[in-house]
Amino acid sequence: MMKTLKLCAAVAAATMITMPVFGADYPSKPIKLIVTAGPGGGEDTEARAIAPFVEKYLKTQITIENQGGAGGKIAFEKFQGAAPDGYTLITYTFPKSIIIEHQGKTGFKTKDFTPIFAWSESSQILIVNAESPWKTFPEFLKAAKAKPLSGGLSGRGSTTHLMGLIALEALNIDKVNWVPYPGSSGSVAALAGKHLDFTMSLATSAVPLIRAGKLRPLLLFSENRDPNLPDVSVPKEFGYKMNFVPTLRGVEAPPNTPAEIIKVLEDAFRKASKEQGFIDIAKKRKMVLIDVGAQEFAKAVDNAYPNIAKYRAILKK
Amino acid sequence: MSMDVIVEAIAFVLQWQNLAALAGGTLYGIIIGVLPGLGPSAGMALAIPLVMSWHPGTALIFMGALYKSSNYGGSLTAILVNTPGDASNAATILDGYPMCQNGRGGVALGLSATSALVGGTIGMICLMYAAPFLAEFALEFGPAEYFLTAILALSLIAAVVQGATVKGLIAAALGLLLSTVGFDVIAGNLRYTFDWAPLEDGIPLIQALVGLFAVTQALVLAESAASISRIAKLSGGFLEGVITYFRHPAIMIRASAVGLFVGILPGVGQSSAGLLAWADAKRVSKHPEEFGNGAPAGVVASETATNACMPGDLVCTIALGIPGSVGAAVFLGVMIIFGIVPGPLVFSEQSQVIYSLFVALFLASAFVFIVGITAARHLAVVTLLPNNIIVPLILVVSLLGSFAIRNVMADVMISLAFGALGYVMLKRGFTPIPLLLGLVLGEMVETNYHRALLISGGSYSVFYSSFICKILILLTILSLVGPYLGPFWKTLTQGEK
């Protein structure tokens, strides 16, 4: 018994002594950044775009590991138990993890993770085919109220789906025949081929076909207009109030990561996101850059829970 | 498209640094393809930091060559050690590996290199001259059309199972059932995952293939012959393969068409191109019984389709900004990083970069062939290695690949389970092809059926209302009834004998 107590005391003392020192010479070895999707998509590309600039400030190497299994669920569950030493970080499209939590049993909690920094944001957009009779959002709304339209989604239970449900309620539309696709490329292609009445997707996925005049954007689900799409209206211009589900791309540390380490990382990611080289890439990708620090990111996580819980029953259906 | 643009593009590609990028990308792509678990998408993602500071045109040439040539790398392992480098090489195994067993590995390598050259060139010609038109055609395919396309593809199972119909249909049904495992896109529920997260994306295809082919084969090898090549010596070489290739012009054309068609439609899995072309070639062949036992025509069909599929895949990616596969999605991401935003406008706004990419992809096919004729031809000796060396090697390399795809140990377990399944099937006289076709096409059938009905509000007329639907229905009927029509016509005209 005494032995155990002594050991405990020794371990506790050792932790106390090493902790601050640990923070001081952090980082002293390469950092692993987990991407919760396969190589290629937006999540992966943004991670790979910002990593070299972060390396410059942390003066250590960042290795990216893709763990795309089960929409990121496998990665999140592993991450919940990862050592909180700042050498394992995760990047994903927030609030995807909270939606996964609401869909079934999970071995992780997003609110346990330690937020660090988010660098970009994207909003959902409502698009119709350029040959559709609806030239403006009010014309579309009138048609949608008259009879159920078919609307493309990038996945049931996705952020797009969630935004769609919130919009139905706020706009007082009874019913839409939602047509889910795995990802936006399917729903955008089906809209371009006039197989659907409208599609909701992240704005960035639709930009090439909007610019080419094949698709017509009607409404951006955001508080303010997007500088990349200055002609697209937002709900408040028509007098509608609704919650938005903006998606953030940022980085988090495992649960209970010490504040000193988070500070070092937050500074490095913030500085990296202001680097000209990164801004150039962001411009080409039509990313909307933001500066969401650790505290603000944590607030966004807290806010997302009730927002998503409200639609939980429908999401599960 | 004026001639000036092409001439300018050729001049650009022939600059030394671009030729170097082309050669480097081709070699890198082949190596990526040979390494199991590393497909073109991972290969391109890994190369992004390397090419970041290059001229956009040069960087795209490197990436394009990488993307184009990784297929060929995958065919090498498929033929020589029964492990597909990527899902698209699955059908190459069916005849390529038995050819090795008959000591004709060199011939098979010649066939696959020639397929890369011919299939790739045919695909590129279509991409270069008809991309905007083909993209418009692809957009005509809605859920109903995709559903009927999948049914047409499934009708090919009838040809595959000839001779062992009941066992074939059992395997096909098992494949369709397995395709329902995982997240149901339409209803948003998890099905048959038993709360085991690795199954939530469905049965992972490459991991299953590694099990069905590589693991099963390692088990079989361990109990039988002394080396892969059963006759312990090689007969016929690379050049014989090249010559043999051109003895099958009809298959070459059919397979290119199948590959292009699958490639152009963003809603059809790229991995099915080779399988469908193989099944189609077997159906029209005069000696269908040779398929699966080392018929050169099988390799020709599968590899030609796979290589024609890749340029087809780029049609919608470049002309619409809609990627048809994971690989294409990465390529799209790379283009955007370099400020080239794919979409209908890219042909006018960025014509120089796009057409130099096209010219480079043409040349990449030729480079692949050169690598084949100079270096890869010697790889056939692998099949003479004794089994106590090659069996552990196949097992380690293939299981490592299955792990590397998602960095999950569970995937190795999935591979081993499929290995056991494959072994049992083999011993009981089942063939894995119908199972594969069911697994690959199941989701396409199911989700598009639901989507079509969601759009039509439950009315079945959506399945025959469009012109394309009617054509697809007609083709499906012909595909099923066709084999009986010939003899029937003969009886009718010549009378019973």
XYZ file of N, CA and C in Angstrom, chain A residues 20-244:
675
model
N 5.985 22.177 -16.757
C 6.365 23.478 -17.278
C 7.560 23.374 -18.226
N 8.514 22.552 -17.835
C 9.702 22.363 -18.669
C 9.269 21.861 -20.041
N 8.359 20.912 -19.989
C 7.801 20.297 -21.174
C 7.246 21.372 -22.118
N 6.463 22.297 -21.525
C 5.886 23.368 -22.312
C 6.973 24.265 -22.896
N 8.042 24.443 -22.143
C 9.076 25.383 -22.556
C 9.826 24.916 -23.805
N 10.208 23.618 -23.810
C 10.954 23.224 -25.009
C 10.068 22.532 -26.037
N 8.767 22.755 -25.918
C 7.861 22.218 -26.934
C 7.934 23.111 -28.167
N 7.934 22.641 -29.352
C 8.018 21.237 -29.734
C 9.457 20.811 -29.997
N 9.803 19.652 -29.539
C 11.175 19.192 -29.735
C 11.263 18.009 -30.703
N 10.099 17.560 -31.212
C 10.131 16.480 -32.222
C 8.990 16.691 -33.218
N 8.973 15.960 -34.317
C 7.930 16.172 -35.331
C 6.513 15.996 -34.769
N 5.579 16.744 -35.331
C 4.189 16.702 -34.882
C 3.350 15.960 -35.923
N 2.451 15.103 -35.443
C 1.574 14.382 -36.378
C 0.238 15.116 -36.479
N -0.157 15.442 -37.702
C -1.446 16.107 -37.920
C -2.378 15.113 -38.625
N -3.458 14.732 -37.934
C -4.389 13.757 -38.507
C -5.440 14.482 -39.337
N -5.638 14.009 -40.565
C -6.708 14.528 -41.418
C -7.802 13.468 -41.419
N -9.045 13.860 -41.123
C -10.096 12.851 -40.957
C -10.790 12.503 -42.266
N -10.079 12.656 -43.363
C -10.613 12.301 -44.677
C -9.455 11.796 -45.511
N -9.763 11.146 -46.614
C -8.730 10.628 -47.494
C -7.977 11.769 -48.152
N -6.853 11.455 -48.814
C -6.112 12.505 -49.491
C -6.939 13.106 -50.612
N -6.783 14.389 -50.842
C -7.461 14.995 -51.983
C -8.434 16.082 -51.631
N -9.522 15.753 -50.940
C -10.602 16.725 -50.721
C -10.172 18.026 -50.075
N -11.143 18.854 -49.744
C -10.863 20.165 -49.190
C -10.106 20.094 -47.882
N -10.530 19.172 -47.011
C -9.903 19.055 -45.711
C -8.411 18.777 -45.832
N -8.095 17.800 -46.665
C -6.709 17.384 -46.839
C -5.890 18.493 -47.491
N -6.459 19.105 -48.531
C -5.711 20.117 -49.272
C -5.394 21.308 -48.377
N -6.375 21.739 -47.564
C -6.113 22.881 -46.689
C -5.048 22.538 -45.658
N -5.097 21.320 -45.127
C -4.088 20.909 -44.146
C -2.702 20.941 -44.770
N -2.617 20.393 -45.985
C -1.320 20.347 -46.650
C -0.856 21.730 -47.069
N -1.817 22.642 -47.283
C -1.445 23.999 -47.694
C -0.879 24.781 -46.517
N -1.455 24.610 -45.335
C -1.020 25.439 -44.203
C 0.201 24.834 -43.500
N 0.358 23.494 -43.579
C 1.411 22.821 -42.814
C 2.816 23.416 -42.999
N 3.269 23.663 -44.247
C 4.635 24.167 -44.397
C 4.850 25.504 -43.679
N 3.804 26.346 -43.629
C 3.953 27.654 -42.991
C 3.975 27.511 -41.475
N 3.227 26.543 -40.963
C 3.251 26.298 -39.517
C 4.625 25.745 -39.109
N 5.153 24.868 -39.966
C 6.484 24.287 -39.701
C 7.523 25.383 -39.486
N 7.378 26.452 -40.295
C 8.324 27.560 -40.222
C 8.340 28.169 -38.810
N 7.160 28.285 -38.196
C 7.096 28.932 -36.879
C 7.360 27.963 -35.737
N 7.004 26.704 -35.915
C 7.240 25.735 -34.841
C 8.650 25.175 -34.904
N 9.311 25.407 -36.036
C 10.678 24.905 -36.270
C 10.763 23.393 -36.080
N 9.696 22.705 -36.470
C 9.748 21.247 -36.476
C 8.891 20.762 -37.642
N 9.020 19.492 -37.935
C 8.320 18.939 -39.083
C 6.884 18.564 -38.708
N 5.954 18.738 -39.656
C 4.589 18.269 -39.435
C 4.319 17.132 -40.418
N 3.969 15.959 -39.906
C 3.636 14.870 -40.831
C 2.124 14.711 -40.836
N 1.585 14.613 -42.036
C 0.131 14.498 -42.175
C -0.254 13.039 -42.336
N -1.230 12.607 -41.561
C -1.688 11.221 -41.659
C -3.187 11.226 -41.977
N -3.561 10.582 -43.097
C -4.977 10.526 -43.470
C -5.654 9.342 -42.799
N -6.697 9.622 -42.020
C -7.489 8.549 -41.418
C -8.949 8.777 -41.780
N -9.294 8.384 -43.020
C -10.624 8.723 -43.515
C -11.726 7.756 -43.131
N -11.418 6.726 -42.352
C -12.415 5.684 -42.093
C -13.677 6.191 -41.424
N -14.838 5.704 -41.903
C -16.146 5.998 -41.297
C -16.361 7.496 -41.100
N -16.091 8.267 -42.153
C -16.323 9.712 -42.111
C -15.508 10.405 -41.040
N -14.428 9.779 -40.593
C -13.588 10.388 -39.567
C -13.830 9.807 -38.183
N -14.899 9.007 -38.047
C -15.256 8.491 -36.724
C -14.108 7.700 -36.088
N -13.462 6.863 -36.899
C -12.360 6.062 -36.355
C -11.256 6.977 -35.840
N -10.968 8.014 -36.630
C -9.913 8.952 -36.241
C -10.287 9.673 -34.949
N -11.544 10.133 -34.845
C -11.967 10.868 -33.646
C -11.871 9.968 -32.408
N -12.265 8.709 -32.547
C -12.245 7.813 -31.393
C -10.821 7.559 -30.927
N -9.907 7.402 -31.881
C -8.501 7.221 -31.519
C -7.962 8.489 -30.871
N -8.409 9.628 -31.398
C -7.890 10.918 -30.954
C -8.302 11.206 -29.509
N -9.482 10.742 -29.119
C -9.983 10.957 -27.759
C -8.971 10.454 -26.728
N -8.287 9.356 -27.042
C -7.357 8.786 -26.089
C -5.897 9.136 -26.366
N -5.652 10.031 -27.335
C -4.268 10.353 -27.703
C -3.583 11.129 -26.576
N -2.272 11.000 -26.492
C -1.509 11.682 -25.437
C -1.620 13.190 -25.613
N -1.963 13.928 -24.528
C -2.133 15.387 -24.643
C -0.800 16.112 -24.571
N 0.159 15.718 -25.409
C 1.487 16.311 -25.332
C 1.762 17.273 -26.487
N 0.734 17.510 -27.308
C 0.909 18.445 -28.417
C 1.591 17.847 -29.633
N 1.875 16.553 -29.603
C 2.539 15.954 -30.765
C 1.558 15.202 -31.667
N 0.305 15.154 -31.263
C -0.734 14.595 -32.123
C -1.854 15.629 -32.200
N -2.133 16.124 -33.416
C -3.196 17.112 -33.597
C -4.165 16.587 -34.641
N -5.345 17.212 -34.701
C -6.339 16.751 -35.668
C -6.915 17.957 -36.395
N -7.193 17.795 -37.695
C -7.892 18.843 -38.426
C -9.080 18.232 -39.139
N -10.214 18.914 -39.110
C -11.419 18.380 -39.751
C -12.372 19.526 -40.054
N -13.441 19.187 -40.745
C -14.424 20.196 -41.083
C -15.449 20.251 -39.965
N -15.304 21.233 -39.075
C -16.241 21.378 -37.966
C -17.579 21.861 -38.527
N -18.728 21.395 -38.082
C -19.040 20.516 -36.961
C -19.326 19.057 -37.326
N -18.599 18.518 -38.291
C -18.847 17.134 -38.718
C -18.813 16.144 -37.543
N -17.880 16.361 -36.606
C -17.734 15.422 -35.496
C -18.976 15.439 -34.597
N -19.572 16.621 -34.410
C -20.759 16.697 -33.542
C -21.934 15.994 -34.212
N -22.025 16.125 -35.514
C -23.097 15.427 -36.233
C -22.919 13.922 -36.085
N -21.689 13.440 -36.207
C -21.433 11.999 -36.035
C -21.883 11.565 -34.640
N -21.604 12.420 -33.626
C -22.012 12.090 -32.257
C -23.523 11.898 -32.161
N -24.249 12.702 -32.918
C -25.706 12.637 -32.830
C -26.312 11.513 -33.643
N -25.491 10.848 -34.452
C -26.047 9.808 -35.319
C -26.022 8.425 -34.685
N -25.254 8.249 -33.655
C -25.207 6.925 -33.065
C -24.201 6.886 -31.941
N -23.897 5.663 -31.484
C -22.945 5.528 -30.389
C -21.549 5.915 -30.855
N -20.865 6.738 -30.066
C -19.489 7.077 -30.418
C -18.621 7.001 -29.175
N -17.355 6.768 -29.389
C -16.422 6.700 -28.274
C -15.635 7.986 -28.116
N -16.225 9.125 -28.515
C -15.508 10.399 -28.368
C -16.512 11.514 -28.148
N -16.032 12.640 -27.615
C -16.872 13.829 -27.465
C -16.110 15.023 -28.001
N -16.690 15.712 -28.966
C -16.014 16.861 -29.557
C -15.702 17.919 -28.499
N -16.605 18.058 -27.510
C -16.364 19.124 -26.530
C -15.205 18.794 -25.586
N -14.738 17.544 -25.599
C -13.545 17.198 -24.822
C -12.257 17.645 -25.511
N -12.297 17.721 -26.845
C -11.083 18.094 -27.574
C -10.676 19.520 -27.189
N -9.386 19.830 -27.345
C -8.912 21.175 -27.018
C -8.736 21.988 -28.304
N -9.609 22.976 -28.532
C -9.512 23.748 -29.763
C -8.232 24.588 -29.795
N -7.671 24.775 -30.988
C -6.453 25.586 -31.117
C -6.722 26.808 -31.978
N -7.083 26.576 -33.236
C -7.243 27.698 -34.158
C -8.028 27.232 -35.387
N -8.898 28.105 -35.913
C -9.571 27.803 -37.173
C -9.231 28.894 -38.161
N -8.878 28.514 -39.407
C -8.396 29.495 -40.374
C -9.358 29.781 -41.523
N -10.335 28.902 -41.754
C -11.225 29.204 -42.875
C -12.656 28.802 -42.561
N -13.564 29.391 -43.308
C -14.978 29.183 -43.059
C -15.661 29.068 -44.410
N -16.660 28.207 -44.514
C -17.445 28.254 -45.746
C -18.914 28.132 -45.413
N -19.729 28.728 -46.263
C -21.159 28.731 -46.033
C -21.853 27.891 -47.085
N -23.077 27.499 -46.774
C -23.878 26.731 -47.719
C -24.534 27.691 -48.702
N -24.802 27.179 -49.892
C -25.423 28.020 -50.913
C -26.579 27.257 -51.557
N -27.582 28.002 -51.973
C -28.720 27.411 -52.672
C -28.555 27.707 -54.156
N -28.481 26.656 -54.976
C -28.276 26.868 -56.408
C -29.374 26.179 -57.223
N -29.681 26.781 -58.382
C -30.603 26.143 -59.331
C -29.915 26.121 -60.692
N -30.475 25.343 -61.618
C -29.921 25.311 -62.967
C -30.131 26.673 -63.626
N -29.182 27.083 -64.470
C -29.270 28.406 -65.093
C -30.507 28.530 -65.985
N -31.026 27.388 -66.458
C -32.213 27.449 -67.324
C -33.514 27.364 -66.520
N -33.398 27.320 -65.205
C -34.607 27.223 -64.394
C -35.384 28.542 -64.455
N -36.721 28.475 -64.311
C -37.523 29.699 -64.414
C -37.333 30.646 -63.227
N -36.720 30.160 -62.153
C -36.583 31.004 -60.960
C -35.318 31.834 -61.041
N -35.528 33.145 -61.260
C -34.367 34.029 -61.430
C -33.887 34.581 -60.091
N -34.799 34.714 -59.131
C -34.433 35.298 -57.848
C -34.912 34.381 -56.723
N -34.431 34.676 -55.514
C -34.826 33.833 -54.393
C -36.331 33.890 -54.113
N -36.985 35.072 -54.109
C -38.439 35.085 -53.850
C -39.220 34.233 -54.849
N -38.812 34.233 -56.129
C -39.501 33.400 -57.118
C -39.362 31.923 -56.761
N -38.157 31.564 -56.325
C -37.910 30.179 -55.930
C -38.777 29.807 -54.725
N -38.831 30.722 -53.757
C -39.568 30.459 -52.518
C -41.044 30.203 -52.810
N -41.585 31.002 -53.735
C -42.991 30.851 -54.103
C -43.241 29.452 -54.676
N -42.327 29.019 -55.553
C -42.471 27.694 -56.160
C -42.335 26.591 -55.113
N -41.397 26.779 -54.180
C -41.144 25.744 -53.182
C -42.329 25.593 -52.228
N -43.057 26.704 -52.025
C -44.219 26.625 -51.144
C -45.407 25.989 -51.859
N -45.439 26.131 -53.196
C -46.573 25.626 -53.965
C -46.586 24.098 -54.026
N -45.427 23.492 -54.276
C -45.364 22.021 -54.300
C -43.963 21.562 -53.900
N -43.853 20.327 -53.372
C -42.520 19.881 -52.944
C -41.548 19.800 -54.120
N -40.405 20.440 -53.974
C -39.379 20.379 -55.014
C -38.352 19.311 -54.628
N -37.561 18.857 -55.616
C -36.496 17.906 -55.288
C -35.207 18.674 -55.070
N -34.553 18.393 -53.951
C -33.349 19.130 -53.594
C -32.175 18.217 -53.318
N -31.055 18.452 -53.989
C -29.863 17.624 -53.808
C -29.100 18.008 -52.554
N -28.596 16.993 -51.869
C -27.835 17.180 -50.635
C -26.514 16.457 -50.753
N -25.497 16.953 -50.046
C -24.268 16.145 -49.995
C -24.301 15.266 -48.753
N -25.239 14.335 -48.725
C -25.279 13.356 -47.645
C -26.336 13.629 -46.603
N -27.042 12.569 -46.202
C -28.021 12.709 -45.133
C -27.252 12.819 -43.826
N -27.635 13.790 -43.010
C -26.911 13.994 -41.768
C -25.676 14.861 -41.931
N -25.458 15.389 -43.151
C -24.301 16.259 -43.356
C -24.637 17.672 -42.903
N -23.635 18.556 -42.890
C -23.898 19.950 -42.527
C -24.879 20.576 -43.522
N -24.805 20.157 -44.776
C -25.727 20.671 -45.790
C -27.168 20.300 -45.449
N -27.348 19.057 -45.023
C -28.675 18.579 -44.666
C -29.213 19.398 -43.487
N -28.356 19.597 -42.501
C -28.741 20.341 -41.316
C -29.187 21.756 -41.700
N -28.387 22.410 -42.544
C -28.731 23.770 -42.977
C -30.054 23.754 -43.731
N -30.264 22.721 -44.557
C -31.506 22.614 -45.310
C -32.714 22.543 -44.379
N -32.597 21.748 -43.322
C -33.713 21.593 -42.386
C -33.995 22.903 -41.643
N -32.925 23.581 -41.236
C -33.103 24.863 -40.554
C -33.798 25.858 -41.490
N -33.357 25.859 -42.758
C -33.923 26.801 -43.726
C -35.406 26.531 -43.959
N -35.794 25.248 -44.075
C -37.203 24.907 -44.289
C -38.060 25.538 -43.206
N -37.583 25.377 -41.954
C -38.348 25.878 -40.835
C -38.438 27.407 -40.881
N -37.298 28.052 -41.101
C -37.263 29.516 -41.077
C -38.052 30.124 -42.232
N -38.062 29.436 -43.375
C -38.717 29.993 -44.562
C -40.159 29.521 -44.683
N -40.566 28.645 -43.734
C -41.935 28.158 -43.749
C -42.271 27.325 -44.985
N -41.371 26.483 -45.382
C -41.640 25.566 -46.500
C -42.051 24.220 -45.887
N -43.161 23.648 -46.375
C -43.678 22.420 -45.775
C -42.778 21.220 -46.021
N -42.465 21.005 -47.291
C -41.815 19.743 -47.615
C -40.883 19.913 -48.810
N -39.773 19.190 -48.753
C -38.855 19.115 -49.879
C -38.524 17.646 -50.052
N -38.433 17.170 -51.286
C -37.985 15.796 -51.503
C -36.465 15.784 -51.541
N -35.866 15.552 -50.397
C -34.399 15.568 -50.341
C -33.819 14.367 -51.068
N -32.801 14.608 -51.879
C -32.142 13.529 -52.621
C -30.668 13.513 -52.212
N -30.281 12.585 -51.333
C -28.911 12.610 -50.825
C -27.887 11.980 -51.776
N -26.726 12.583 -51.852
C -25.586 12.038 -52.598
C -24.407 11.933 -51.643
N -23.469 11.050 -51.917
C -22.269 11.037 -51.072
C -21.320 12.150 -51.512
N -21.451 13.334 -50.974
C -20.582 14.443 -51.374
C -21.232 15.315 -52.407
N -20.671 16.522 -52.592
C -21.358 17.495 -53.426
C -21.187 17.247 -54.914
N -20.171 16.470 -55.345
C -19.976 16.368 -56.795
C -21.192 15.721 -57.454
N -21.804 14.742 -56.792
C -22.978 14.090 -57.355
C -24.174 15.014 -57.430
N -24.433 15.758 -56.348
C -25.635 16.601 -56.338
C -25.476 17.802 -57.274
N -24.244 18.318 -57.394
C -24.022 19.447 -58.302
C -24.145 18.975 -59.756
N -23.591 17.787 -60.067
C -23.692 17.269 -61.436
C -25.148 17.010 -61.805
N -25.919 16.431 -60.881
C -27.325 16.133 -61.179
C -28.112 17.425 -61.411
N -27.740 18.485 -60.717
C -28.411 19.770 -60.929
C -28.030 20.350 -62.293
N -26.744 20.252 -62.636
C -26.293 20.770 -63.932
C -26.976 20.017 -65.066
N -27.333 18.747 -64.843
C -28.030 17.963 -65.857
C -29.538 18.088 -65.767
N -30.021 18.994 -64.944
C -31.452 19.283 -64.800
C -32.255 18.094 -64.276
N -31.629 17.261 -63.455
C -32.380 16.146 -62.873
C -32.991 16.516 -61.528
N -32.532 17.639 -60.965
C -33.043 18.098 -59.674
C -33.584 19.517 -59.841
N -34.469 19.934 -58.895
C -34.965 21.309 -58.937
C -33.947 22.285 -58.366
N -33.310 21.890 -57.267
C -32.271 22.741 -56.693
C -31.283 21.868 -55.936
N -30.162 22.458 -55.529
C -29.168 21.736 -54.747
C -28.628 22.677 -53.688
N -28.330 22.104 -52.531
C -27.620 22.871 -51.516
C -26.234 22.272 -51.380
N -25.223 23.135 -51.381
C -23.863 22.616 -51.235
C -23.006 23.710 -50.626
N -21.772 23.366 -50.304
C -20.842 24.401 -49.876
C -20.548 25.280 -51.086
N -20.452 26.588 -50.846
C -20.316 27.526 -51.958
C -19.134 27.173 -52.860
N -18.013 26.757 -52.249
C -16.813 26.507 -53.058
C -17.019 25.402 -54.089
N -17.870 24.410 -53.770
C -18.054 23.291 -54.704
C -18.766 23.709 -55.972
N -19.526 24.818 -55.919
C -20.355 25.184 -57.069
C -19.753 26.311 -57.896
N -18.668 26.929 -57.393
C -18.152 28.131 -58.058
C -17.812 27.964 -59.547
N -17.096 26.862 -59.950
C -16.743 26.788 -61.383
C -17.971 26.818 -62.291
N -19.022 26.085 -61.921
C -20.197 26.024 -62.797
C -21.046 27.295 -62.681
N -20.947 27.994 -61.555
C -21.643 29.284 -61.446
C -20.963 30.291 -62.370
N -19.633 30.308 -62.314
C -18.879 31.256 -63.134
C -19.119 30.998 -64.618
N -19.299 29.735 -64.985
C -19.487 29.404 -66.392
C -20.932 29.626 -66.821
N -21.785 30.067 -65.914
C -23.161 30.350 -66.279
C -24.045 29.130 -66.417
N -23.626 27.985 -65.863
C -24.467 26.785 -65.958
C -25.400 26.673 -64.764
N -24.970 27.208 -63.623
C -25.785 27.177 -62.426
C -26.031 28.608 -61.962
N -27.171 28.796 -61.276
C -27.498 30.136 -60.785
C -27.619 30.096 -59.267
N -26.784 30.882 -58.571
C -26.888 30.916 -57.118
C -28.041 31.821 -56.710
N -28.860 31.393 -55.748
C -29.985 32.217 -55.336
C -29.822 32.784 -53.931
N -29.195 32.009 -53.035
C -29.116 32.474 -51.656
C -27.886 31.865 -50.982
N -27.179 32.706 -50.251
C -26.040 32.228 -49.469
C -26.464 32.197 -48.011
N -26.305 31.049 -47.357
C -26.743 30.926 -45.971
C -25.656 31.449 -45.036
N -25.651 32.782 -44.897
C -24.615 33.405 -44.090
C -25.122 34.758 -43.611
N -24.476 35.286 -42.585
C -24.850 36.595 -42.063
C -24.552 37.683 -43.107
N -23.368 37.579 -43.716
C -22.957 38.606 -44.680
C -22.595 37.981 -46.020
N -22.568 38.833 -47.043
C -22.232 38.346 -48.383
C -20.778 37.867 -48.438
N -20.536 36.928 -49.348
C -19.201 36.366 -49.530
C -18.462 37.204 -50.570
N -17.268 37.711 -50.226
C -16.536 38.538 -51.196
C -16.234 37.805 -52.507
N -16.203 36.453 -52.456
C -15.961 35.705 -53.689
C -17.215 35.621 -54.559
N -18.391 35.844 -53.957
C -19.653 35.785 -54.693
C -20.464 37.028 -54.331
N -19.986 38.217 -54.731
C -20.590 39.466 -54.237
C -22.042 39.670 -54.668
N -22.486 38.960 -55.723
C -23.848 39.197 -56.219
C -24.905 38.336 -55.532
N -24.485 37.432 -54.646
C -25.456 36.502 -54.078
C -26.022 37.040 -52.762
N -27.348 37.088 -52.689
C -28.035 37.647 -51.513
C -27.906 36.722 -50.306
N -28.125 37.304 -49.135
C -28.165 36.511 -47.894
C -29.555 36.677 -47.276
N -29.997 35.751 -46.400
C -31.380 35.752 -45.915
C -31.840 37.079 -45.302
N -30.969 37.780 -44.572
C -31.452 38.963 -43.877
C -31.907 40.056 -44.849
N -31.418 40.004 -46.091
C -31.850 40.993 -47.076
C -33.327 40.819 -47.435
N -33.834 39.617 -47.217
C -35.252 39.371 -47.482
C -36.053 39.350 -46.183
N -35.402 39.723 -45.073
C -36.092 39.796 -43.793
C -36.216 38.481 -43.061
N -35.415 37.468 -43.440
C -35.482 36.189 -42.731
C -34.352 36.083 -41.721
N -34.715 35.514 -40.576
C -33.701 35.273 -39.542
C -33.555 33.776 -39.397
N -32.340 33.282 -39.408
C -32.159 31.853 -39.134
C -30.767 31.603 -38.579
N -30.633 30.441 -37.924
C -29.307 30.014 -37.482
C -28.533 29.526 -38.692
N -27.233 29.745 -38.695
C -26.433 29.231 -39.797
C -25.542 28.110 -39.291
